[in-house]
XYZ file of C-alpha atoms in Angstrom:
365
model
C 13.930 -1.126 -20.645
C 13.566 -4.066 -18.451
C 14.224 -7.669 -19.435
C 13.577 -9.622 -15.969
C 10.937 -11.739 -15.286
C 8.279 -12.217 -12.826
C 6.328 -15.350 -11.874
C 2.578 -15.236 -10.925
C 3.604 -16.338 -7.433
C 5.885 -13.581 -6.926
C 3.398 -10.825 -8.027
C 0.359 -12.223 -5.778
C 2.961 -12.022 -2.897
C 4.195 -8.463 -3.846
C 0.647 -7.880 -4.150
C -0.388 -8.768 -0.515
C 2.573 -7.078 1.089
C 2.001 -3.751 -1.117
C -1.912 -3.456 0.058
C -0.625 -4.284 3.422
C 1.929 -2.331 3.673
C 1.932 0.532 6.722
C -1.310 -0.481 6.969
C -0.925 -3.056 8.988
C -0.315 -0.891 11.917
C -2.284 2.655 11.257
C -5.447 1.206 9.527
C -7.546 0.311 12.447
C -6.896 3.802 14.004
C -7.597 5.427 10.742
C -11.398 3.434 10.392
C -12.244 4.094 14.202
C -11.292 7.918 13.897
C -14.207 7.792 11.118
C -16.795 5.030 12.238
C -15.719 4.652 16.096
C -16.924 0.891 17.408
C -18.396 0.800 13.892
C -14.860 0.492 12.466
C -15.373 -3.371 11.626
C -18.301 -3.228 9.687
C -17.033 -0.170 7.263
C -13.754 -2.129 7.013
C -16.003 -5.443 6.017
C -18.548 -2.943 3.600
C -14.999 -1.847 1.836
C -13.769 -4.827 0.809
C -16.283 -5.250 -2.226
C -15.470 -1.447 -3.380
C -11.593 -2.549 -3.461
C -12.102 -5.493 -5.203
C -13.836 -2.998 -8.102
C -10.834 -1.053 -7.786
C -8.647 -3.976 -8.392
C -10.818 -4.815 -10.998
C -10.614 -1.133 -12.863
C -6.678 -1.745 -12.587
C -6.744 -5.073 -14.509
C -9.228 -3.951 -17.252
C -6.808 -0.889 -18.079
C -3.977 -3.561 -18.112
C -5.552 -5.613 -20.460
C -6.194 -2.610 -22.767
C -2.374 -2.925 -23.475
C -1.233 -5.880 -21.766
C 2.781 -5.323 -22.748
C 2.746 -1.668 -21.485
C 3.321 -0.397 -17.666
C 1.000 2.261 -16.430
C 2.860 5.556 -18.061
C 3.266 3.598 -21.224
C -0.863 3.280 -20.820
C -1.446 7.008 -19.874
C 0.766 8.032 -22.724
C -0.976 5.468 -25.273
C -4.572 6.236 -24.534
C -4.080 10.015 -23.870
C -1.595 10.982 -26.211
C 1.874 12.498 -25.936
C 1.501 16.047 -24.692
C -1.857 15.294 -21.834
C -0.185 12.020 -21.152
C 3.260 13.610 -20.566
C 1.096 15.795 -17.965
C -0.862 13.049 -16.143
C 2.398 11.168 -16.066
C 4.089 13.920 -14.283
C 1.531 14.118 -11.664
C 1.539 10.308 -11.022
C 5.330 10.419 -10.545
C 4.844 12.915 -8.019
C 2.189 10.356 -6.186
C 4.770 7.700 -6.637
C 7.723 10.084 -4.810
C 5.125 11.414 -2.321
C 3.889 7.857 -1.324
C 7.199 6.750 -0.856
C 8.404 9.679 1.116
C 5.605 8.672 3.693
C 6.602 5.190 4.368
C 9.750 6.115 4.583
C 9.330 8.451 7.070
C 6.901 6.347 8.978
C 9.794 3.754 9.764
C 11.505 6.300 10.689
C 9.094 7.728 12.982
C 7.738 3.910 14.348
C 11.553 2.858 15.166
C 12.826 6.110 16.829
C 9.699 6.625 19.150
C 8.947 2.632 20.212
C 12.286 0.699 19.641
C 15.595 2.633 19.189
C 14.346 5.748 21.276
C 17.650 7.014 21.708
C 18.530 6.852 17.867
C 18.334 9.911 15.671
C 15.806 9.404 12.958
C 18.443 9.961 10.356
C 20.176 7.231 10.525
C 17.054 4.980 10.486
C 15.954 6.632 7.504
C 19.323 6.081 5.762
C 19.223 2.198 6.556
C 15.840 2.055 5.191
C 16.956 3.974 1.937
C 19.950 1.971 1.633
C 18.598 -1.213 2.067
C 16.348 -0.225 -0.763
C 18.512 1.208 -2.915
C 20.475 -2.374 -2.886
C 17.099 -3.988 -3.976
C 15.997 -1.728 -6.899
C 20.335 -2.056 -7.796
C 19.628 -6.155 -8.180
C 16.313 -6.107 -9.958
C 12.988 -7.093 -10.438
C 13.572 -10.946 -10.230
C 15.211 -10.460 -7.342
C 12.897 -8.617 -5.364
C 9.812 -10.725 -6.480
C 12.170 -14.065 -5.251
C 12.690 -11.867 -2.092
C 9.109 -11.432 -1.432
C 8.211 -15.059 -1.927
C 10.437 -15.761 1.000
C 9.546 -13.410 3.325
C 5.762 -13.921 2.696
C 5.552 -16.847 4.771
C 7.303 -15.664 7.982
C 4.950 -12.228 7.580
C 2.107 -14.914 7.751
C 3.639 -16.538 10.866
C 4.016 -13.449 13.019
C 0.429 -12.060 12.170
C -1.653 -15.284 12.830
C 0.742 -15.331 16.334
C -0.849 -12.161 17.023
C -4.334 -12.576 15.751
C -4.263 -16.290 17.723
C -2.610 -14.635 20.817
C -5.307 -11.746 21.487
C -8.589 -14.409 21.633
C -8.479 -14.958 24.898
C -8.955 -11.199 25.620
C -11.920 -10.796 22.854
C -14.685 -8.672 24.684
C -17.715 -8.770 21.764
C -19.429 -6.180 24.175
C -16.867 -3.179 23.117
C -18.436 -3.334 19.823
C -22.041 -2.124 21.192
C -24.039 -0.114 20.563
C -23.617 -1.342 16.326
C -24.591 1.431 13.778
C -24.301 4.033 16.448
C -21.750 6.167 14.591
C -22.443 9.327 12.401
C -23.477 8.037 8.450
C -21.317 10.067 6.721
C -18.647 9.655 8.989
C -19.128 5.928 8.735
C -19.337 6.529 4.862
C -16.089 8.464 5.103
C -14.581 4.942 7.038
C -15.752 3.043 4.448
C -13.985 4.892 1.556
C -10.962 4.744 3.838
C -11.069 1.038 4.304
C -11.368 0.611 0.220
C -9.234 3.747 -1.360
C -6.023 3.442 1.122
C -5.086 -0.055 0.947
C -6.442 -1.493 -2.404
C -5.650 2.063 -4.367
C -1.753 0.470 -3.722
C -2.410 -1.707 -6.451
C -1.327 1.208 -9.016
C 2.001 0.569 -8.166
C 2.261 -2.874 -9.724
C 0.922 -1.382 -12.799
C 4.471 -0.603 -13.740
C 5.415 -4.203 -13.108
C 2.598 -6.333 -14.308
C 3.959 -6.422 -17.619
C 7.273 -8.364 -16.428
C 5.010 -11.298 -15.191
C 5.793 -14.382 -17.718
C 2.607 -16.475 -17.221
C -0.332 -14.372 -16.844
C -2.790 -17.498 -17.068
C -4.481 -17.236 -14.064
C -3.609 -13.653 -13.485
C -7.077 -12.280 -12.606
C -7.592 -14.885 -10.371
C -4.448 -15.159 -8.590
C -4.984 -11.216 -7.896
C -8.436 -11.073 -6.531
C -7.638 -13.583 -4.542
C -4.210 -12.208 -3.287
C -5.875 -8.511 -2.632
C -9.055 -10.178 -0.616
C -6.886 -12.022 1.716
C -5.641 -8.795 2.635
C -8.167 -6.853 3.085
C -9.766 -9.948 5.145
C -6.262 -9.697 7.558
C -6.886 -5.975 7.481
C -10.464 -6.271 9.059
C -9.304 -9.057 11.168
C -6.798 -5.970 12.739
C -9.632 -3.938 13.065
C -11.987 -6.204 14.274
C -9.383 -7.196 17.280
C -8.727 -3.934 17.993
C -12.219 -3.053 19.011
C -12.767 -5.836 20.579
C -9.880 -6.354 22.791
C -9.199 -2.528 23.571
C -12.176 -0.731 22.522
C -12.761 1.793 19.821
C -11.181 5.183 22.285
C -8.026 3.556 22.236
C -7.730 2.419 18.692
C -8.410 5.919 17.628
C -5.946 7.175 19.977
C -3.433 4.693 19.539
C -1.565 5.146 16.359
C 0.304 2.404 16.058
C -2.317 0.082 17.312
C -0.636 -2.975 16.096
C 1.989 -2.619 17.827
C 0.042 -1.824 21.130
C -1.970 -4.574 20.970
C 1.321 -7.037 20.312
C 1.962 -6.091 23.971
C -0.873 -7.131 25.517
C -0.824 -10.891 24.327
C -0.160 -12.741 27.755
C -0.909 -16.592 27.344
C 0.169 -18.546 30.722
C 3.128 -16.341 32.066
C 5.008 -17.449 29.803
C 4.329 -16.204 26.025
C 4.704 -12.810 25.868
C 6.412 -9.596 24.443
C 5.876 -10.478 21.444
C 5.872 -6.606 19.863
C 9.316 -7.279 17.642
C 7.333 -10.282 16.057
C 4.726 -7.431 14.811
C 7.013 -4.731 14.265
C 9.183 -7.101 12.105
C 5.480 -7.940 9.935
C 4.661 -3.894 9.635
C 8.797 -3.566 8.346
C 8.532 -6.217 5.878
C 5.373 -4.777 4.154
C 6.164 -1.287 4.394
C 9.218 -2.326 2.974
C 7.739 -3.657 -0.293
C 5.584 -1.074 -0.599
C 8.159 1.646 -0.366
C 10.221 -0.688 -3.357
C 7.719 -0.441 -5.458
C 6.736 2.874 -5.325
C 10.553 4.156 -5.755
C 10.790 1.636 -8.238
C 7.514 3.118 -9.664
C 9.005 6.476 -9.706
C 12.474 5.560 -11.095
C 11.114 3.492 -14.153
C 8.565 6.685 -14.845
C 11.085 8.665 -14.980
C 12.926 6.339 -17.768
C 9.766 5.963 -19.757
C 8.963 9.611 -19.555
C 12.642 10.964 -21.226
C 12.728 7.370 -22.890
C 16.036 6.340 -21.366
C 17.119 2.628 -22.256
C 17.610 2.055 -19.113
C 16.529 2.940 -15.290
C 19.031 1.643 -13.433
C 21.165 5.194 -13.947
C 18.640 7.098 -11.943
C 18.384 4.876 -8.963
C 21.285 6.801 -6.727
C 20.677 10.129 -7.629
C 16.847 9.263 -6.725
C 17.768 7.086 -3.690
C 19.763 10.843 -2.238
C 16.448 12.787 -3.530
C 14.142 10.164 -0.755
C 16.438 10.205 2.046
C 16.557 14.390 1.787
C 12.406 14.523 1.858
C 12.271 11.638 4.221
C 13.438 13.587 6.614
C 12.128 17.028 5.471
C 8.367 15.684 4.955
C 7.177 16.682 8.228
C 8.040 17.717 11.833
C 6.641 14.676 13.580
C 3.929 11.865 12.434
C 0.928 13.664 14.017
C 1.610 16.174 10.974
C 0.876 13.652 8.207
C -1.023 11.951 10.270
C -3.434 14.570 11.116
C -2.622 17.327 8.676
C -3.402 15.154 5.441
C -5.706 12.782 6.273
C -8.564 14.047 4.595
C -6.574 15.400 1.392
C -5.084 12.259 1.379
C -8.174 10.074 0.450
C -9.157 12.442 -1.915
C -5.693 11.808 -3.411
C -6.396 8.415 -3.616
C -9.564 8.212 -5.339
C -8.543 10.828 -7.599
C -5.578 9.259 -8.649
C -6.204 5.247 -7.694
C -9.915 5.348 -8.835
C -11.347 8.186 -11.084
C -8.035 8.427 -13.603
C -8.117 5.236 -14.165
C -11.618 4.721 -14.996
C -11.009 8.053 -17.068
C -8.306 6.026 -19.082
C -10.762 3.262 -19.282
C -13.669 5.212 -21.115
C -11.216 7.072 -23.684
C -9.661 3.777 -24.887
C -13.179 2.718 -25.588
C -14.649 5.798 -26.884
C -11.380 5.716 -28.921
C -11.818 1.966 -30.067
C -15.473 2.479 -31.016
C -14.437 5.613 -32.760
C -11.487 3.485 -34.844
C -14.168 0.472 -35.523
C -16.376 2.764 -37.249
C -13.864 4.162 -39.837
Protein backbone atom coordinates (compact mmCIF):
# COMPACT_ATOMS: atom_id res chain seq x y z
CA UNK A 1 0.00 0.00 0.00
CA UNK A 2 2.84 2.20 0.81
CA UNK A 3 6.18 2.27 -0.99
CA UNK A 4 8.10 5.27 0.90
CA UNK A 5 10.81 4.93 3.02
CA UNK A 6 11.88 5.85 6.39
CA UNK A 7 15.37 6.25 7.85
CA UNK A 8 16.22 5.24 11.49
CA UNK A 9 16.87 8.93 12.18
CA UNK A 10 13.59 10.00 11.10
CA UNK A 11 11.64 7.40 13.19
CA UNK A 12 13.70 8.10 16.58
CA UNK A 13 12.71 11.80 15.91
CA UNK A 14 8.99 10.99 15.14
CA UNK A 15 9.37 8.92 18.08
CA UNK A 16 10.36 11.70 20.60
CA UNK A 17 7.89 14.23 19.29
CA UNK A 18 4.92 11.50 19.34
CA UNK A 19 5.62 10.58 23.27
CA UNK A 20 5.95 14.23 23.73
CA UNK A 21 3.38 15.35 22.13
CA UNK A 22 0.50 17.50 24.27
CA UNK A 23 2.33 16.32 26.90
CA UNK A 24 4.63 18.67 27.06
CA UNK A 25 2.27 21.13 28.49
CA UNK A 26 -0.61 19.02 30.54
CA UNK A 27 1.69 16.25 32.00
CA UNK A 28 2.99 17.90 35.06
CA UNK A 29 -0.60 18.98 36.03
CA UNK A 30 -1.86 15.56 35.30
CA UNK A 31 1.08 13.76 37.88
CA UNK A 32 0.52 16.52 40.66
CA UNK A 33 -3.41 16.08 40.51
CA UNK A 34 -2.41 12.31 41.51
CA UNK A 35 0.89 12.49 43.66
CA UNK A 36 0.82 16.39 44.64
CA UNK A 37 4.71 17.56 45.54
CA UNK A 38 5.32 13.84 44.96
CA UNK A 39 4.75 14.37 41.22
CA UNK A 40 8.64 14.04 40.42
CA UNK A 41 9.34 10.94 41.91
CA UNK A 42 6.16 8.95 40.25
CA UNK A 43 7.19 10.64 36.98
CA UNK A 44 11.02 9.25 37.66
CA UNK A 45 9.37 5.53 39.08
CA UNK A 46 7.45 5.54 35.45
CA UNK A 47 10.04 5.74 33.28
CA UNK A 48 11.22 1.99 33.75
CA UNK A 49 7.39 0.76 33.28
CA UNK A 50 7.43 2.74 29.77
CA UNK A 51 10.47 1.48 28.69
CA UNK A 52 8.63 -2.26 29.19
CA UNK A 53 5.96 -0.87 27.25
CA UNK A 54 8.22 0.15 24.50
CA UNK A 55 9.70 -3.00 24.82
CA UNK A 56 6.17 -5.12 24.47
CA UNK A 57 5.71 -2.88 21.19
CA UNK A 58 9.01 -4.02 19.58
CA UNK A 59 8.69 -7.76 20.49
CA UNK A 60 5.14 -7.81 18.69
CA UNK A 61 6.97 -6.04 15.75
CA UNK A 62 9.45 -8.47 15.45
CA UNK A 63 6.81 -11.27 15.44
CA UNK A 64 6.14 -9.99 11.82
CA UNK A 65 8.62 -7.47 11.12
CA UNK A 66 7.06 -6.48 7.38
CA UNK A 67 3.50 -6.02 8.81
CA UNK A 68 1.98 -2.66 10.53
CA UNK A 69 -0.02 -3.16 13.65
CA UNK A 70 -3.62 -4.22 11.96
CA UNK A 71 -1.72 -6.42 9.60
CA UNK A 72 -0.34 -8.00 13.20
CA UNK A 73 -3.82 -8.09 14.94
CA UNK A 74 -5.28 -9.65 11.86
CA UNK A 75 -2.25 -12.25 11.48
CA UNK A 76 -2.07 -13.48 15.03
CA UNK A 77 -5.87 -13.30 15.74
CA UNK A 78 -7.37 -14.27 12.67
CA UNK A 79 -9.75 -12.62 10.23
CA UNK A 80 -13.12 -12.32 11.91
CA UNK A 81 -11.62 -11.35 16.01
CA UNK A 82 -8.93 -9.41 14.28
CA UNK A 83 -11.40 -7.52 12.03
CA UNK A 84 -13.03 -6.68 15.61
CA UNK A 85 -9.94 -5.60 17.60
CA UNK A 86 -8.99 -3.65 14.52
CA UNK A 87 -12.16 -1.76 14.59
CA UNK A 88 -11.77 -0.77 18.10
CA UNK A 89 -8.13 0.42 17.62
CA UNK A 90 -9.25 2.64 14.72
CA UNK A 91 -11.63 4.16 16.93
CA UNK A 92 -8.53 4.88 19.55
CA UNK A 93 -6.64 6.18 16.61
CA UNK A 94 -9.78 8.78 15.56
CA UNK A 95 -10.48 9.45 19.28
CA UNK A 96 -6.76 10.30 20.07
CA UNK A 97 -6.58 12.48 17.31
CA UNK A 98 -9.80 14.27 17.92
CA UNK A 99 -8.19 15.31 21.36
CA UNK A 100 -5.12 16.95 20.14
CA UNK A 101 -6.85 18.50 17.81
CA UNK A 102 -9.09 20.05 19.91
CA UNK A 103 -6.50 20.87 22.47
CA UNK A 104 -4.79 23.37 19.91
CA UNK A 105 -7.73 24.57 19.48
CA UNK A 106 -8.56 25.14 22.96
CA UNK A 107 -4.58 26.30 23.99
CA UNK A 108 -4.60 29.01 21.00
CA UNK A 109 -8.13 30.52 21.46
CA UNK A 110 -7.89 30.92 25.36
CA UNK A 111 -3.89 32.14 25.69
CA UNK A 112 -2.88 33.58 22.21
CA UNK A 113 -5.60 34.46 19.62
CA UNK A 114 -8.36 35.14 22.37
CA UNK A 115 -10.46 36.89 20.09
CA UNK A 116 -10.39 34.03 17.37
CA UNK A 117 -13.20 31.54 17.06
CA UNK A 118 -11.94 28.07 17.69
CA UNK A 119 -13.07 27.01 14.28
CA UNK A 120 -10.91 28.44 12.35
CA UNK A 121 -7.91 27.28 14.47
CA UNK A 122 -9.10 23.91 14.22
CA UNK A 123 -9.39 24.13 10.40
CA UNK A 124 -5.65 25.41 10.08
CA UNK A 125 -4.57 22.63 12.18
CA UNK A 126 -6.59 20.04 10.00
CA UNK A 127 -5.43 21.56 6.92
CA UNK A 128 -2.02 21.81 7.61
CA UNK A 129 -2.27 18.13 8.26
CA UNK A 130 -4.14 17.08 5.66
CA UNK A 131 -1.21 18.64 3.29
CA UNK A 132 1.28 16.35 5.22
CA UNK A 133 -0.50 12.93 5.13
CA UNK A 134 -1.29 14.30 0.98
CA UNK A 135 2.86 14.31 0.52
CA UNK A 136 3.76 11.17 2.40
CA UNK A 137 5.61 9.32 4.73
CA UNK A 138 9.16 10.42 3.54
CA UNK A 139 8.15 13.62 3.74
CA UNK A 140 6.90 13.90 7.06
CA UNK A 141 9.79 11.80 8.64
CA UNK A 142 12.34 14.55 6.59
CA UNK A 143 9.96 17.15 8.22
CA UNK A 144 10.46 15.93 11.64
CA UNK A 145 14.21 15.67 11.39
CA UNK A 146 14.19 19.38 10.86
CA UNK A 147 12.07 20.56 13.28
CA UNK A 148 13.58 18.28 16.02
CA UNK A 149 16.38 20.45 16.64
CA UNK A 150 14.65 23.86 17.05
CA UNK A 151 11.98 21.81 19.53
CA UNK A 152 15.31 21.04 21.43
CA UNK A 153 16.35 24.72 21.40
CA UNK A 154 13.19 26.25 22.82
CA UNK A 155 12.83 23.56 25.67
CA UNK A 156 16.46 23.66 27.08
CA UNK A 157 15.74 27.84 26.85
CA UNK A 158 13.07 27.14 29.19
CA UNK A 159 14.44 24.43 31.37
CA UNK A 160 17.93 26.78 31.54
CA UNK A 161 15.78 29.96 32.07
CA UNK A 162 13.68 28.76 35.27
CA UNK A 163 17.10 27.75 37.53
CA UNK A 164 17.48 30.71 38.98
CA UNK A 165 13.95 30.47 40.53
CA UNK A 166 14.45 26.60 41.68
CA UNK A 167 13.06 26.49 45.37
CA UNK A 168 14.07 22.53 46.40
CA UNK A 169 11.93 23.35 49.59
CA UNK A 170 8.40 23.18 47.54
CA UNK A 171 9.09 19.61 47.15
CA UNK A 172 8.82 18.86 51.11
CA UNK A 173 7.43 17.02 52.88
CA UNK A 174 8.67 13.78 50.12
CA UNK A 175 6.35 10.66 50.21
CA UNK A 176 3.67 12.66 51.87
CA UNK A 177 1.01 11.94 49.24
CA UNK A 178 -1.77 9.19 49.36
CA UNK A 179 -0.10 5.51 47.95
CA UNK A 180 -2.56 4.73 45.69
CA UNK A 181 -2.96 8.03 44.52
CA UNK A 182 0.77 8.20 44.02
CA UNK A 183 0.40 4.67 42.36
CA UNK A 184 -2.33 6.12 40.16
CA UNK A 185 0.59 9.09 39.15
CA UNK A 186 2.83 6.61 38.42
CA UNK A 187 0.70 4.67 35.86
CA UNK A 188 -0.05 8.11 34.46
CA UNK A 189 3.54 9.08 34.02
CA UNK A 190 4.18 5.49 32.11
CA UNK A 191 0.66 4.64 30.17
CA UNK A 192 0.01 8.37 28.68
CA UNK A 193 3.14 9.25 27.08
CA UNK A 194 5.02 5.95 26.22
CA UNK A 195 1.46 4.05 25.30
CA UNK A 196 1.94 6.75 22.04
CA UNK A 197 4.32 4.45 20.75
CA UNK A 198 1.32 2.28 19.15
CA UNK A 199 1.03 4.72 16.66
CA UNK A 200 4.34 4.07 14.94
CA UNK A 201 3.37 0.53 14.81
CA UNK A 202 1.72 1.30 11.52
CA UNK A 203 4.92 2.90 10.30
CA UNK A 204 7.76 0.86 11.61
CA UNK A 205 7.61 -1.32 8.77
CA UNK A 206 8.57 1.63 6.20
CA UNK A 207 11.94 2.09 8.11
CA UNK A 208 14.81 0.80 5.53
CA UNK A 209 17.65 0.05 8.01
CA UNK A 210 16.38 -1.39 11.10
CA UNK A 211 20.05 -2.25 12.39
CA UNK A 212 20.12 -0.52 15.38
CA UNK A 213 16.42 -0.20 15.69
CA UNK A 214 15.98 -1.34 19.32
CA UNK A 215 18.54 0.77 20.35
CA UNK A 216 17.90 3.86 18.56
CA UNK A 217 14.22 3.54 20.19
CA UNK A 218 14.93 3.03 23.79
CA UNK A 219 17.07 5.54 23.62
CA UNK A 220 14.79 8.05 21.67
CA UNK A 221 11.64 7.20 24.17
CA UNK A 222 14.01 7.68 27.50
CA UNK A 223 15.12 11.03 26.49
CA UNK A 224 11.65 11.89 26.59
CA UNK A 225 10.42 10.74 29.33
CA UNK A 226 13.75 12.25 31.07
CA UNK A 227 12.49 15.98 29.42
CA UNK A 228 9.07 14.99 30.67
CA UNK A 229 10.24 14.68 34.41
CA UNK A 230 12.54 17.51 33.93
CA UNK A 231 8.84 19.56 33.27
CA UNK A 232 7.61 18.14 36.23
CA UNK A 233 10.37 18.42 38.34
CA UNK A 234 10.53 22.42 37.48
CA UNK A 235 7.18 22.81 37.98
CA UNK A 236 7.21 21.86 41.60
CA UNK A 237 9.98 23.41 42.27
CA UNK A 238 9.63 26.79 40.87
CA UNK A 239 5.74 27.15 41.50
CA UNK A 240 4.83 24.52 43.83
CA UNK A 241 2.65 21.49 43.47
CA UNK A 242 -1.13 23.81 44.10
CA UNK A 243 -0.39 25.56 41.10
CA UNK A 244 0.77 22.84 38.82
CA UNK A 245 -2.38 21.01 39.58
CA UNK A 246 -4.34 24.01 38.97
CA UNK A 247 -2.59 25.26 36.13
CA UNK A 248 -3.39 23.35 33.05
CA UNK A 249 -1.23 24.44 30.76
CA UNK A 250 1.65 24.65 33.11
CA UNK A 251 4.20 24.92 30.45
CA UNK A 252 3.10 27.61 29.21
CA UNK A 253 2.72 29.38 32.68
CA UNK A 254 5.90 28.73 33.71
CA UNK A 255 7.44 30.16 30.11
CA UNK A 256 6.21 33.46 31.63
CA UNK A 257 7.90 33.60 34.56
CA UNK A 258 11.56 33.22 33.14
CA UNK A 259 13.04 36.80 33.94
CA UNK A 260 16.96 36.73 33.55
CA UNK A 261 18.43 40.48 33.96
CA UNK A 262 15.47 42.69 32.63
CA UNK A 263 16.13 41.83 29.68
CA UNK A 264 15.26 38.05 28.59
CA UNK A 265 11.89 37.53 28.90
CA UNK A 266 8.40 36.59 27.42
CA UNK A 267 9.51 33.90 26.16
CA UNK A 268 5.84 31.89 26.16
CA UNK A 269 5.67 31.75 22.02
CA UNK A 270 9.14 29.93 22.25
CA UNK A 271 7.13 27.13 24.39
CA UNK A 272 3.95 27.31 22.76
CA UNK A 273 5.74 26.89 19.35
CA UNK A 274 7.61 23.38 21.17
CA UNK A 275 3.94 22.06 22.55
CA UNK A 276 2.58 22.88 18.50
CA UNK A 277 5.30 21.07 16.92
CA UNK A 278 4.82 17.83 18.99
CA UNK A 279 1.23 17.84 19.17
CA UNK A 280 1.49 18.26 15.68
CA UNK A 281 3.28 14.96 14.98
CA UNK A 282 1.37 13.23 17.17
CA UNK A 283 -1.94 14.21 15.70
CA UNK A 284 -0.11 13.02 11.97
CA UNK A 285 0.39 9.97 13.05
CA UNK A 286 -2.55 9.06 14.63
CA UNK A 287 -4.78 10.31 11.48
CA UNK A 288 -2.31 8.71 9.50
CA UNK A 289 -2.82 5.66 11.82
CA UNK A 290 -6.45 5.78 11.25
CA UNK A 291 -6.43 6.41 7.46
CA UNK A 292 -3.96 3.46 6.61
CA UNK A 293 -6.34 1.11 9.06
CA UNK A 294 -8.91 1.88 7.29
CA UNK A 295 -7.04 0.75 3.85
CA UNK A 296 -5.77 -2.42 5.41
CA UNK A 297 -9.08 -3.24 6.94
CA UNK A 298 -11.29 -3.13 3.30
CA UNK A 299 -7.79 -3.92 1.63
CA UNK A 300 -7.72 -0.85 -0.57
CA UNK A 301 -4.40 -0.48 -2.70
CA UNK A 302 -4.09 2.56 -1.64
CA UNK A 303 -4.81 5.18 1.39
CA UNK A 304 -4.29 8.20 -0.03
CA UNK A 305 -8.26 8.20 -1.33
CA UNK A 306 -9.50 8.39 2.19
CA UNK A 307 -7.41 11.20 3.46
CA UNK A 308 -10.12 14.20 2.57
CA UNK A 309 -13.13 12.58 3.31
CA UNK A 310 -11.32 11.66 6.79
CA UNK A 311 -9.58 15.08 7.11
CA UNK A 312 -13.78 16.66 6.96
CA UNK A 313 -14.74 13.63 9.48
CA UNK A 314 -11.71 15.35 12.27
CA UNK A 315 -12.46 18.85 11.78
CA UNK A 316 -16.51 17.99 12.42
CA UNK A 317 -15.55 16.03 15.96
CA UNK A 318 -12.83 18.48 16.67
CA UNK A 319 -15.11 20.78 17.31
CA UNK A 320 -18.03 18.59 18.55
CA UNK A 321 -15.73 16.56 21.15
CA UNK A 322 -16.50 18.64 24.01
CA UNK A 323 -17.87 21.99 25.34
CA UNK A 324 -14.63 23.32 26.76
CA UNK A 325 -11.17 21.50 27.86
CA UNK A 326 -12.17 21.12 31.55
CA UNK A 327 -14.65 18.41 29.96
CA UNK A 328 -11.92 16.09 28.64
CA UNK A 329 -9.86 17.24 30.92
CA UNK A 330 -11.78 16.37 33.91
CA UNK A 331 -14.56 14.20 32.57
CA UNK A 332 -12.13 11.40 31.12
CA UNK A 333 -9.27 11.40 32.98
CA UNK A 334 -9.68 8.37 34.78
CA UNK A 335 -11.38 6.35 31.77
CA UNK A 336 -8.74 7.58 29.86
CA UNK A 337 -5.79 5.65 31.52
CA UNK A 338 -7.72 2.75 31.63
CA UNK A 339 -7.96 3.24 27.85
CA UNK A 340 -4.50 3.29 27.62
CA UNK A 341 -3.40 0.31 29.36
CA UNK A 342 -6.11 -1.58 27.90
CA UNK A 343 -5.33 -0.79 24.56
CA UNK A 344 -1.34 0.39 24.73
CA UNK A 345 -0.41 -2.39 27.28
CA UNK A 346 -2.69 -5.49 27.92
CA UNK A 347 -3.69 -6.10 23.93
CA UNK A 348 -0.57 -6.09 23.05
CA UNK A 349 0.88 -8.41 25.44
CA UNK A 350 -2.42 -10.45 24.58
CA UNK A 351 -1.10 -10.55 20.87
CA UNK A 352 2.22 -11.44 22.25
CA UNK A 353 1.18 -14.74 24.15
CA UNK A 354 -1.16 -16.08 21.18
CA UNK A 355 1.65 -15.82 18.59
CA UNK A 356 3.63 -17.94 20.95
CA UNK A 357 1.10 -20.28 22.16
CA UNK A 358 0.39 -20.44 18.38
CA UNK A 359 4.17 -21.02 17.38
CA UNK A 360 4.67 -23.68 20.06
CA UNK A 361 1.45 -25.20 18.97
CA UNK A 362 2.80 -25.22 15.00
CA UNK A 363 6.44 -26.60 16.27
CA UNK A 364 4.88 -29.53 17.71
CA UNK A 365 2.97 -30.78 14.59
Amino acid sequence: MNKETLTLKQFTALAFLVILGDMTLIYPSMLAASAMQDAWLASLLSQPLGLLIVYVFYKLHRTYPELNFVQICMKILGKWIGTIFTIAYLFYFAMIAFTCIREVGDFLTTKIYIATPIRAIIILMVAALTWALLKGISTIGATSEILLPIFFVFMFILLFGLLPQVDLSRLKPVLHSNMIEFSKGVALGAFSPYGDILALMMIIPYVSTKKHLKRDLFLSSLTAGTVLTLLVFMSLTVVGSFITEHNIYISYFLSKKINIGGSFLRIEAMMASAWLISTYFKSLMYMYSFVAGIAQLFQLKSHKMLILPSSMLFFSMAVLLAPNVLYYMVITADTWLMWDITTGFVIPLLLLLVHRIRSGKSKQN
